Tab-separated table of C-alpha atoms in Angstrom:
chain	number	residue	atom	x	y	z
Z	7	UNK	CA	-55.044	34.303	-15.679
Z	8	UNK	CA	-51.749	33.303	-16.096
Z	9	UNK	CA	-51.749	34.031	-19.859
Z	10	UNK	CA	-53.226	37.401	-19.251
Z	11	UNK	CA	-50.616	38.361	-16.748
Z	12	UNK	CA	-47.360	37.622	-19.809
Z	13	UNK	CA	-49.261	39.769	-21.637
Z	14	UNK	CA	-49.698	42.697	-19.281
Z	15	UNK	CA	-46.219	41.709	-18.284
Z	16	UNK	CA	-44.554	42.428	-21.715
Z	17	UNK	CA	-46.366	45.505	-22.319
Z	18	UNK	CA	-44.995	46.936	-18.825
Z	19	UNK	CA	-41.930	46.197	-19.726
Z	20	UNK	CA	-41.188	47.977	-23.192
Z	21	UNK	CA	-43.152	50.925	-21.183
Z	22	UNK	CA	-40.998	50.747	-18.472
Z	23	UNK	CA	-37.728	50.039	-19.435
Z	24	UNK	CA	-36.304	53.996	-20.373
Z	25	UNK	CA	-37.419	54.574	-16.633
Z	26	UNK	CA	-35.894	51.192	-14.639
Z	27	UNK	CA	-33.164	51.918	-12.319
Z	28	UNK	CA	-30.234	50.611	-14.733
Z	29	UNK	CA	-28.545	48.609	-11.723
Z	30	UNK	CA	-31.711	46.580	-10.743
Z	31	UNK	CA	-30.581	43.504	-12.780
Z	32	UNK	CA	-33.282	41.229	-11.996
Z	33	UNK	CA	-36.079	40.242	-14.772
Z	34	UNK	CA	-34.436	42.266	-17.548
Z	35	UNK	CA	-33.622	41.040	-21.069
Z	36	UNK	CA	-29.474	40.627	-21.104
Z	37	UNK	CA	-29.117	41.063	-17.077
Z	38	UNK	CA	-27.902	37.985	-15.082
Z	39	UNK	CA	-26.981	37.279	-11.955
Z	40	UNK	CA	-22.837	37.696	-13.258
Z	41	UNK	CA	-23.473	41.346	-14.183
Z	42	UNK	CA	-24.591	42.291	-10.869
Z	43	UNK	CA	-21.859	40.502	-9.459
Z	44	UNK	CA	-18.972	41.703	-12.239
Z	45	UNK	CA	-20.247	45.137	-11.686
Z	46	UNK	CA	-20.008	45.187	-7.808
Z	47	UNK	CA	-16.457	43.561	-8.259
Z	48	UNK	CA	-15.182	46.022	-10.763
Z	49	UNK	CA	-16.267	48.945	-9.263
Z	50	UNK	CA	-14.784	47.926	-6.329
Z	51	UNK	CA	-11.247	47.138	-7.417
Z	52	UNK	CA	-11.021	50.006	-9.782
Z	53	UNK	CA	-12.024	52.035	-6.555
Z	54	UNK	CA	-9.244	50.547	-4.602
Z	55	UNK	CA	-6.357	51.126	-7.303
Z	56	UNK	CA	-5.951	54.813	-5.583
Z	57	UNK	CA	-4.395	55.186	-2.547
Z	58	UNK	CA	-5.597	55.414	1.168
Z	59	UNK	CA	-9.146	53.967	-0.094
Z	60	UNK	CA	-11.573	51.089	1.491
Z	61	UNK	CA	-14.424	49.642	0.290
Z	62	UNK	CA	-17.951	48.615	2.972
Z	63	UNK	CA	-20.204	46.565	1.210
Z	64	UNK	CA	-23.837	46.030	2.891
Z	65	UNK	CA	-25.842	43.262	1.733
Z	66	UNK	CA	-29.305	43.828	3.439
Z	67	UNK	CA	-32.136	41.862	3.881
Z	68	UNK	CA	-35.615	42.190	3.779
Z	69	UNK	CA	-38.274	40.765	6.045
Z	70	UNK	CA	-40.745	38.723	3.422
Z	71	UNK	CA	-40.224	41.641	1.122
Z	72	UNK	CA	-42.694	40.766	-1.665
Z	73	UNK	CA	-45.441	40.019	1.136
Z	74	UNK	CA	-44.930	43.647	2.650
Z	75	UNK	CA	-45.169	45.729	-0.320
Z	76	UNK	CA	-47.940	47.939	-0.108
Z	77	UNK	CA	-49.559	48.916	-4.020
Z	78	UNK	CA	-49.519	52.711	-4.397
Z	79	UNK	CA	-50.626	54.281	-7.385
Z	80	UNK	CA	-48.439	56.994	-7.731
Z	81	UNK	CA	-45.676	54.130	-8.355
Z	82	UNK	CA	-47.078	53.117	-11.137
Z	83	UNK	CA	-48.229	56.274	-12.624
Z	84	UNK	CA	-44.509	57.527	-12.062
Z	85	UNK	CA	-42.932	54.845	-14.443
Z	86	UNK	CA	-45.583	56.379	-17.163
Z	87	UNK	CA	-48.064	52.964	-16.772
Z	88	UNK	CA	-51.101	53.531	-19.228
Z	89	UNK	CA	-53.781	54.834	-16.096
Z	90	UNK	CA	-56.067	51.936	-17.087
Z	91	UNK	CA	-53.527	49.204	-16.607
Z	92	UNK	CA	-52.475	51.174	-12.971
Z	93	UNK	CA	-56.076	50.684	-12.288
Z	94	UNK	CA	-56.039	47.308	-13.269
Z	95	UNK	CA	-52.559	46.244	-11.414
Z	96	UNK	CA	-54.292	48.137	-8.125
Z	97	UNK	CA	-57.960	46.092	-8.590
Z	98	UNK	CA	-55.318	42.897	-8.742
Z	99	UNK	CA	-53.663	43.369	-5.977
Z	100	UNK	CA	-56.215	45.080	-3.654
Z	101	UNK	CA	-58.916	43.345	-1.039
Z	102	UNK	CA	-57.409	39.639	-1.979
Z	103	UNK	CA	-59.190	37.043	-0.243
Z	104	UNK	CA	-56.828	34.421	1.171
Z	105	UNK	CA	-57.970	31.181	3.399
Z	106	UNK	CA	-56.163	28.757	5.259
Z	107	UNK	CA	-57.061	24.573	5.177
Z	108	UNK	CA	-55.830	22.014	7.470
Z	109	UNK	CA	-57.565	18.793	6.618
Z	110	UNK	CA	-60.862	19.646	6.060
Z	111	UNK	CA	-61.164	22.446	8.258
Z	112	UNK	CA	-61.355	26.103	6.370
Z	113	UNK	CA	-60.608	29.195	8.162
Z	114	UNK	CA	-62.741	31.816	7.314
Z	115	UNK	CA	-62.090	34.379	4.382
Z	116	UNK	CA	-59.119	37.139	5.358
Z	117	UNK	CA	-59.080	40.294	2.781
Z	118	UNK	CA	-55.245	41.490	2.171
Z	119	UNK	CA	-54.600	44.348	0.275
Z	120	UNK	CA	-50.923	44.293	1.049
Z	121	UNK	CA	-48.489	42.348	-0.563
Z	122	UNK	CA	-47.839	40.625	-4.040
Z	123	UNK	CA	-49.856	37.035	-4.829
Z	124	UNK	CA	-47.280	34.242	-4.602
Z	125	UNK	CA	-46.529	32.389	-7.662
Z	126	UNK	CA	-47.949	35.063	-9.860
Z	127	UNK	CA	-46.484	36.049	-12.999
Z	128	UNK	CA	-46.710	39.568	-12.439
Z	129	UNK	CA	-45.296	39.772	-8.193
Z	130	UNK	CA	-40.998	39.900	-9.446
Z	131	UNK	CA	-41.847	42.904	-11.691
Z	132	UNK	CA	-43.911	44.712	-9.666
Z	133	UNK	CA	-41.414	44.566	-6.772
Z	134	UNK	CA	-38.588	45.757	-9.401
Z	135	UNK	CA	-41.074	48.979	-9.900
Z	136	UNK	CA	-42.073	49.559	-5.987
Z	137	UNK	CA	-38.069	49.765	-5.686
Z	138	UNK	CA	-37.363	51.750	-8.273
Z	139	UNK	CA	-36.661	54.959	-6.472
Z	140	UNK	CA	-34.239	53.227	-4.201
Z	141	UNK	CA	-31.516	54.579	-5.963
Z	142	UNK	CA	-27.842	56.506	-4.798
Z	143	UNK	CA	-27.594	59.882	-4.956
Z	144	UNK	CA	-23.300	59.995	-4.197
Z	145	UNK	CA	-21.463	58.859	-7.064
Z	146	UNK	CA	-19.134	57.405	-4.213
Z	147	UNK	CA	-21.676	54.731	-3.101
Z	148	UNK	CA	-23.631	52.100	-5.289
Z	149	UNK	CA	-27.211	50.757	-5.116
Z	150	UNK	CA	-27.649	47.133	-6.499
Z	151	UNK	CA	-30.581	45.343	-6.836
Z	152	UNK	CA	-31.327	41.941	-8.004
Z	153	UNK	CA	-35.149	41.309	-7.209
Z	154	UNK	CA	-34.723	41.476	-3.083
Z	155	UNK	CA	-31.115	41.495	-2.705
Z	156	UNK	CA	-30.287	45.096	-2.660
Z	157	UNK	CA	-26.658	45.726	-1.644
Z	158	UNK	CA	-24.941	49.289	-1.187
Z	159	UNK	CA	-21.013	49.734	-1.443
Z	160	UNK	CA	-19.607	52.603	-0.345
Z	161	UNK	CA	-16.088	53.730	-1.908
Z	162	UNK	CA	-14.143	55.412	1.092
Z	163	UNK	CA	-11.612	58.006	0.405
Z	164	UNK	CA	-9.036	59.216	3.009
Z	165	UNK	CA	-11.383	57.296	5.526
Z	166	UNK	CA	-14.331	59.529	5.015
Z	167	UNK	CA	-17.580	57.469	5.434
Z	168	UNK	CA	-19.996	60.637	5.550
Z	169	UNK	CA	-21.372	59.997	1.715
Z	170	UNK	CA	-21.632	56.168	2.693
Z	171	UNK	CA	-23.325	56.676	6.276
Z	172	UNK	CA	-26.180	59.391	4.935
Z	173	UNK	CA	-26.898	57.238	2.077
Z	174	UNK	CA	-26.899	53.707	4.332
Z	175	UNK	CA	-29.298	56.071	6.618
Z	176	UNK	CA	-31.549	57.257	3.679
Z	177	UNK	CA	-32.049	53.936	2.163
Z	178	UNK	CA	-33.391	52.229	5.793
Z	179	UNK	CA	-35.559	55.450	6.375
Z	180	UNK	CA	-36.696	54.598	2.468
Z	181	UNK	CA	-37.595	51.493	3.434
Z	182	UNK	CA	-39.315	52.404	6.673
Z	183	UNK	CA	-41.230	54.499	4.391
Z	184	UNK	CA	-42.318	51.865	2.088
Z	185	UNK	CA	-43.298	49.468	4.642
Z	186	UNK	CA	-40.317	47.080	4.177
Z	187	UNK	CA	-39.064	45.825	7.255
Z	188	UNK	CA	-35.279	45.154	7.409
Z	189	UNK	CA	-34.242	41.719	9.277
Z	190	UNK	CA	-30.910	43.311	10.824
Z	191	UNK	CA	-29.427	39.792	12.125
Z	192	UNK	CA	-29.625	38.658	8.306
Z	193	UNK	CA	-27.972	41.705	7.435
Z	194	UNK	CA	-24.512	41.818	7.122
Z	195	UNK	CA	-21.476	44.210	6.261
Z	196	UNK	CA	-17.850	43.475	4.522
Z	197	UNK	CA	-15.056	45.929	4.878
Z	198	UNK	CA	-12.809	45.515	2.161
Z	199	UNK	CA	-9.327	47.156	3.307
Z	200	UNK	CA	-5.916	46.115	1.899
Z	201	UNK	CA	-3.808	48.764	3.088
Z	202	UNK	CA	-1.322	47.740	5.108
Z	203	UNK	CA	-2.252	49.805	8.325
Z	204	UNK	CA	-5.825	49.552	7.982
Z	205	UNK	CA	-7.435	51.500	10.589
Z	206	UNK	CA	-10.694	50.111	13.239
Z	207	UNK	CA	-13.982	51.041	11.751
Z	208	UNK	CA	-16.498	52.498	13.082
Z	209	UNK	CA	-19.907	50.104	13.663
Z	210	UNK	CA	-22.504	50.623	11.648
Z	211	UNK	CA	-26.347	50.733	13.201
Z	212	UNK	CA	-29.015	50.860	11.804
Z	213	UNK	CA	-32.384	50.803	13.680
Z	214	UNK	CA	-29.907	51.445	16.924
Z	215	UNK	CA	-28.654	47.555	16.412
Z	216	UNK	CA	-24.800	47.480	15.239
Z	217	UNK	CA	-24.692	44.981	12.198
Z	218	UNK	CA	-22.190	42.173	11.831
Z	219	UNK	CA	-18.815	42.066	10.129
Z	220	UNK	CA	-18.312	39.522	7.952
Z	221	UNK	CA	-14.824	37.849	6.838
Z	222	UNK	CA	-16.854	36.237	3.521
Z	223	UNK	CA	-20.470	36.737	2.334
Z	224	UNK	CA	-22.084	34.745	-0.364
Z	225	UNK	CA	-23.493	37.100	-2.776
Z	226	UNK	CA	-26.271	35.876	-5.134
Z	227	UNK	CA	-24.159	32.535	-5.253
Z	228	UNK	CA	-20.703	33.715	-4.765
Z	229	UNK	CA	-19.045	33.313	-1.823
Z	230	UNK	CA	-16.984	36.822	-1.666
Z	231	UNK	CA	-13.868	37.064	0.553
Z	232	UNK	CA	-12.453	40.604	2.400
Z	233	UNK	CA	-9.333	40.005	0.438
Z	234	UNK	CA	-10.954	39.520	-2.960
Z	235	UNK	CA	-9.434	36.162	-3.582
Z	236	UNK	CA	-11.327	33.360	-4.706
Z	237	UNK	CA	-9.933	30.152	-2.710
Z	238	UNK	CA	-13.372	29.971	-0.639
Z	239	UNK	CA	-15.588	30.242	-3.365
Z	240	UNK	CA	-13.759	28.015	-5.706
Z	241	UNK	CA	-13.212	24.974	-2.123
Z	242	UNK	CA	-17.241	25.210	-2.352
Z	243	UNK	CA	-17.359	24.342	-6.146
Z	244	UNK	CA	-15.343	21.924	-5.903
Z	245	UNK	CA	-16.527	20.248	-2.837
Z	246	UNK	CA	-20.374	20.500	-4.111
Z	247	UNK	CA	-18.666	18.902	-7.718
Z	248	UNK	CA	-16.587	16.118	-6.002
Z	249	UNK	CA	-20.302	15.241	-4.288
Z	250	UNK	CA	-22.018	14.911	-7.660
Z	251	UNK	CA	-19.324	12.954	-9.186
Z	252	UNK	CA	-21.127	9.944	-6.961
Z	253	UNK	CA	-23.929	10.263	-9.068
Z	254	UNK	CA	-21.984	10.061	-12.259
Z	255	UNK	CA	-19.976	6.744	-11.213
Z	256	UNK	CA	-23.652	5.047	-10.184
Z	257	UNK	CA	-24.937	5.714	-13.370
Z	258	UNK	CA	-21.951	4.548	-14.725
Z	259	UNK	CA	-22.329	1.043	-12.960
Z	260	UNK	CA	-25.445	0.992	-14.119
Z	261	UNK	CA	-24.520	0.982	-17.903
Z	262	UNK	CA	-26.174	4.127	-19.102
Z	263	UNK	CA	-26.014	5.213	-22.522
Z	264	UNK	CA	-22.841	7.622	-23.211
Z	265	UNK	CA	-24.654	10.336	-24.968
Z	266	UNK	CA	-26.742	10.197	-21.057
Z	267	UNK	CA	-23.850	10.402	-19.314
Z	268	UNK	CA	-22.692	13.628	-20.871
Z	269	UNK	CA	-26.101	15.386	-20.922
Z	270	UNK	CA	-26.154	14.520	-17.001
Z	271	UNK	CA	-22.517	16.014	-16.496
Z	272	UNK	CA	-23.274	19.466	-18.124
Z	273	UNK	CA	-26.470	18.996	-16.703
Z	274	UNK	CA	-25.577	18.506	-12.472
Z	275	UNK	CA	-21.871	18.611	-12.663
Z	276	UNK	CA	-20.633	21.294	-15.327
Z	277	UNK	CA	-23.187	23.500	-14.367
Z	278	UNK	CA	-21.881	23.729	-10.659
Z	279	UNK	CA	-18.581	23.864	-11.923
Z	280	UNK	CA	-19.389	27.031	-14.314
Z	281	UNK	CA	-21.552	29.227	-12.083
Z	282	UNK	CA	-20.790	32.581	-12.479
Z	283	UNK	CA	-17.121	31.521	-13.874
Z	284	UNK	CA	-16.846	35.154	-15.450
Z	285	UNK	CA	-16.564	36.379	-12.056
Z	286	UNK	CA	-14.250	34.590	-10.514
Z	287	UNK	CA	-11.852	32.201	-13.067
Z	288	UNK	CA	-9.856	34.974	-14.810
Z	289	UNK	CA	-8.520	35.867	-11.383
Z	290	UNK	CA	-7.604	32.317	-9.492
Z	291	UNK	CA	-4.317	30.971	-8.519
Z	292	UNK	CA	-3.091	27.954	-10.499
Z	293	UNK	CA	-3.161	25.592	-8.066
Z	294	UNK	CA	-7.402	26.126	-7.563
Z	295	UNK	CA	-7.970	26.365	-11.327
Z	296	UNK	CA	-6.296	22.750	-11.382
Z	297	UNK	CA	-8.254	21.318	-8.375
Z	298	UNK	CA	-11.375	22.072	-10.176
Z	299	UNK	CA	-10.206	20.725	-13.674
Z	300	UNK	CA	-9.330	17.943	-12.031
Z	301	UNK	CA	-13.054	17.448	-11.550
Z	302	UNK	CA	-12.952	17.545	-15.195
Z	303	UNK	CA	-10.662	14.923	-15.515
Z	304	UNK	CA	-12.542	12.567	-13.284
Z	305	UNK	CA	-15.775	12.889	-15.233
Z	306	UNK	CA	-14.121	12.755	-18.608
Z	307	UNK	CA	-12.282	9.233	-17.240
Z	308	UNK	CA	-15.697	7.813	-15.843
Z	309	UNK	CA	-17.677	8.845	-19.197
Z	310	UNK	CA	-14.327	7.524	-21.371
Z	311	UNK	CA	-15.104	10.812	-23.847
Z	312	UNK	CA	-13.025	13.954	-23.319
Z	313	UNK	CA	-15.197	16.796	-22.212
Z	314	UNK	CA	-14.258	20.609	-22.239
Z	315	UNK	CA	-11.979	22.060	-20.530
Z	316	UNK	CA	-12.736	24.794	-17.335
Z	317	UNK	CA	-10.534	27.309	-18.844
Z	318	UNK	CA	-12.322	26.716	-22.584
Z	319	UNK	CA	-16.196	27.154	-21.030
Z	320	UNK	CA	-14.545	30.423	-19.291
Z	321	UNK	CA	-13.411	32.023	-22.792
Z	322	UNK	CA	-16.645	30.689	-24.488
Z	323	UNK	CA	-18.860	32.425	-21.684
Z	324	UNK	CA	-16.894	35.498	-21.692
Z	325	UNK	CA	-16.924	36.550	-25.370
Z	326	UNK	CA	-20.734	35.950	-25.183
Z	327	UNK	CA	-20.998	37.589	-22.171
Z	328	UNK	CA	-19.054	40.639	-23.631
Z	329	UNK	CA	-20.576	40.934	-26.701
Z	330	UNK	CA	-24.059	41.037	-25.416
Z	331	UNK	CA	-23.161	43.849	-23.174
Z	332	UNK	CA	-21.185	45.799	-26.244
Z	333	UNK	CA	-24.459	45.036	-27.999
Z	334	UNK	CA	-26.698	46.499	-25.699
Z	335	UNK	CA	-26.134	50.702	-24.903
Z	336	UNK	CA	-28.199	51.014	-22.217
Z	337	UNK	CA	-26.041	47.804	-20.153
Z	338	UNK	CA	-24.903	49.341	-16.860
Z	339	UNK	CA	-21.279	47.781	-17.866
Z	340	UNK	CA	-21.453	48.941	-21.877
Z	341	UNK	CA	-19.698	52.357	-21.061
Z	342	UNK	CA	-16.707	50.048	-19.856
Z	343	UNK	CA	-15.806	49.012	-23.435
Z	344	UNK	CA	-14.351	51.865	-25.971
Z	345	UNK	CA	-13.120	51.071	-29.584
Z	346	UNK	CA	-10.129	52.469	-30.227
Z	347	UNK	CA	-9.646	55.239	-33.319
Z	348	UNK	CA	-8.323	52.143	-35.526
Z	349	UNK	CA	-12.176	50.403	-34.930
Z	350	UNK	CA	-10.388	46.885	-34.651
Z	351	UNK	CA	-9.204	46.942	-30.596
Z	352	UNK	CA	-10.667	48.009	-27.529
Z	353	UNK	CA	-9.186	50.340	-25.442
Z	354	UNK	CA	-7.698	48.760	-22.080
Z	355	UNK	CA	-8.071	49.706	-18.518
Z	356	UNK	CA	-5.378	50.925	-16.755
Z	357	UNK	CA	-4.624	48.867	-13.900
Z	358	UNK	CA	-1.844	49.159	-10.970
Z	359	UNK	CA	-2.420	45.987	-9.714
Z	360	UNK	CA	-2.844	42.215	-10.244
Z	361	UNK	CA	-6.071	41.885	-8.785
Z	362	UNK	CA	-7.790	44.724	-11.092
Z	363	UNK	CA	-5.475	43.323	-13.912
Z	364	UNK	CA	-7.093	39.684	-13.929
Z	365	UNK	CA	-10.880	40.909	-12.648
Z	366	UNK	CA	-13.393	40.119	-15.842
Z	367	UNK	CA	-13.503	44.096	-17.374
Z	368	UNK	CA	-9.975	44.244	-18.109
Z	369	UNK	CA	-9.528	40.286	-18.965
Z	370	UNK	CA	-12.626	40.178	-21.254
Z	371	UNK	CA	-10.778	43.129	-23.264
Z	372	UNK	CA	-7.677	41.752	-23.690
Z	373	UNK	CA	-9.509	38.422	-25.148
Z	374	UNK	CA	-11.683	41.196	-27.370
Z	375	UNK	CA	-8.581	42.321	-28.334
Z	376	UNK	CA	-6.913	39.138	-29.463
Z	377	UNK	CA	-10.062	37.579	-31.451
């Protein structure tokens, strides 16, 4: 069934993909986690280079959002789905039987037709479609989506939130709609606001419950701050690293091969170390960049081999990162990057300030630029 499922899969999406909201980042060829992320950041920032501006950024959260989707077939039929595979993805996912065992007791059979089958092939692609049309209709506020993280920021002008409040309000009345139940105490809100007589906000509500202000949110793996600076994210990486550099010590004791070693560094350690670097390196103070290469250090002493450096694996990842997305036209982020009339150099972004200056856009182009 499995099998059959890849198959239907790939054939939804190469018929899907001219219709896929561009920012819902999730099961996509050349999407990651780091383009959501980049994109939020950058759009954000560049907002916040004009003056008298703010930034609210919801991150909302559904109830068991893949077990409360409800299979229309309009959906479908919408994205241009051949009618006989609509048919077939309703037949799969309507009047499922489901039973429940403890021991050797079994409950009697329950028929759901509500829902996506857990551990199916098909479930994270057919929740991309049923959100599809949860999109923004203000070029002031953005809609991302990676699988069930949706998060809407709302660039705020001369303190006017109208744009940001109507849309906020017509995405929860959306998802009233479509039978997706919001979990308001896991939703949360972070007002970005660096002005230097920022003003009280007004409380947002949304099914009459006000939602709660955060000072830091982490945000498909990175921990975001209201100042946009990095320290709390990077003190988790390197706490989390420090931890696994007790594994790497035991093994050492224990005489394992060298080649072992290194394969379990860039396996547990590295990894941790690197996660969604593009995001966040290019704009840290020195003295966090060398707390965390001092992690480096450490390993490299323990294995006795030098290993690569953080500020090397942050180059490496960004030129790849950069070229797949200069690759690729229809990349939310490709429009970013403009050869100039010489074809040899990109053309920079202007920025007013440091943090815009350093954020991944405008670094990544400068490294274009010097290759």
């Amino acid at each position: 069934m499995k099998s059959f499922e890849r198959i239907i899969l790939a054939h939804l999406k190469i018929s899907t993909s001219s219709n896929m909201d561009p920012h819902q980042f999730a099961y996509r060829a050349n999407r990651s986690v780091e383009d959501t992320v980049n994109l939020a950041i950058h759009h954000t920032l560049q907002h916040l280079e004009t003056a008298n501006t703010y930034a609210r950024i919801l991150f909302m959260d559904f109830s068991s959002a893949f077990n409360s989707i409800n299979p229309v077939k309009h959906k479908l039929t919408d994205m241009n789905i051949d009618p006989c595979i609509c048919h077939w993805i309703y037949s799969f996912l309507w009047n499922r039987q489901q039973r429940v065992k403890i021991h050797n007791t079994i409950s009697h059979p329950l028929h759901l037709s509500t829902g996506a089958p857990q551990g199916c092939v098909l479930s994270p692609w057919l929740f991309s479609l049923y959100t599809n049309q949860l999109t923004s209709q203000y070029s002031s506020v953005k809609i991302y989506k990676y699988a069930d993280d949706t998060t809407i920021i709302g660039l705020i002008s001369n303190n006017n939130e109208t744009e940001y409040r109507t849309q906020t309000h017509k995405a929860v009345t959306w998802c009233t709609d479509n039978n997706l139940l919001l979990n308001t105490s896991k939703t949360h809100k972070l007002i970005i606001d660096l002005r230097r007589k920022a003003q009280p906000k007004t409380p947002l509500l949304i099914s009459s419950e006000p939602i709660s202000t955060t000072d830091s949110f982490k945000f498909l793996g990175t921990h975001i701050s209201n100042n946009l600076k990095w320290k709390i994210n990077s003190d988790h990486i390197y706490k989390k690293a420090n931890q696994r550099l007790f594994f790497l010590r035991q093994l050492k004791k224990f005489r394992v091969r060298k080649h072992l070693l290194i394969r379990f560094y860039t396996a547990i350690i590295q990894s941790m170390l690197t996660s969604s670097i593009t995001v966040w390196y290019s704009s840290l103070d020195t003295h966090s960049r060398n707390k965390l290469q001092r992690i480096v250090n450490k390993a490299s002493k323990i294995i006795s081999t030098p290993l690569p450096s953080i500020e090397s694996l942050n180059l490496k990842r960004s030129v790849s990162r950069v070229k797949k997305i200069i690759s690729e036209p229809s990349h939310p982020a490709h429009h970013i990057f403009h050869l100039l009339p010489s074809g040899r150099r990109y053309s920079s972004l202007p920025a007013k300030t440091s943090r815009f200056k350093n954020s991944f856009y405008p670094h990544a182009i400068r490294i274009l630029n010097t290759l």
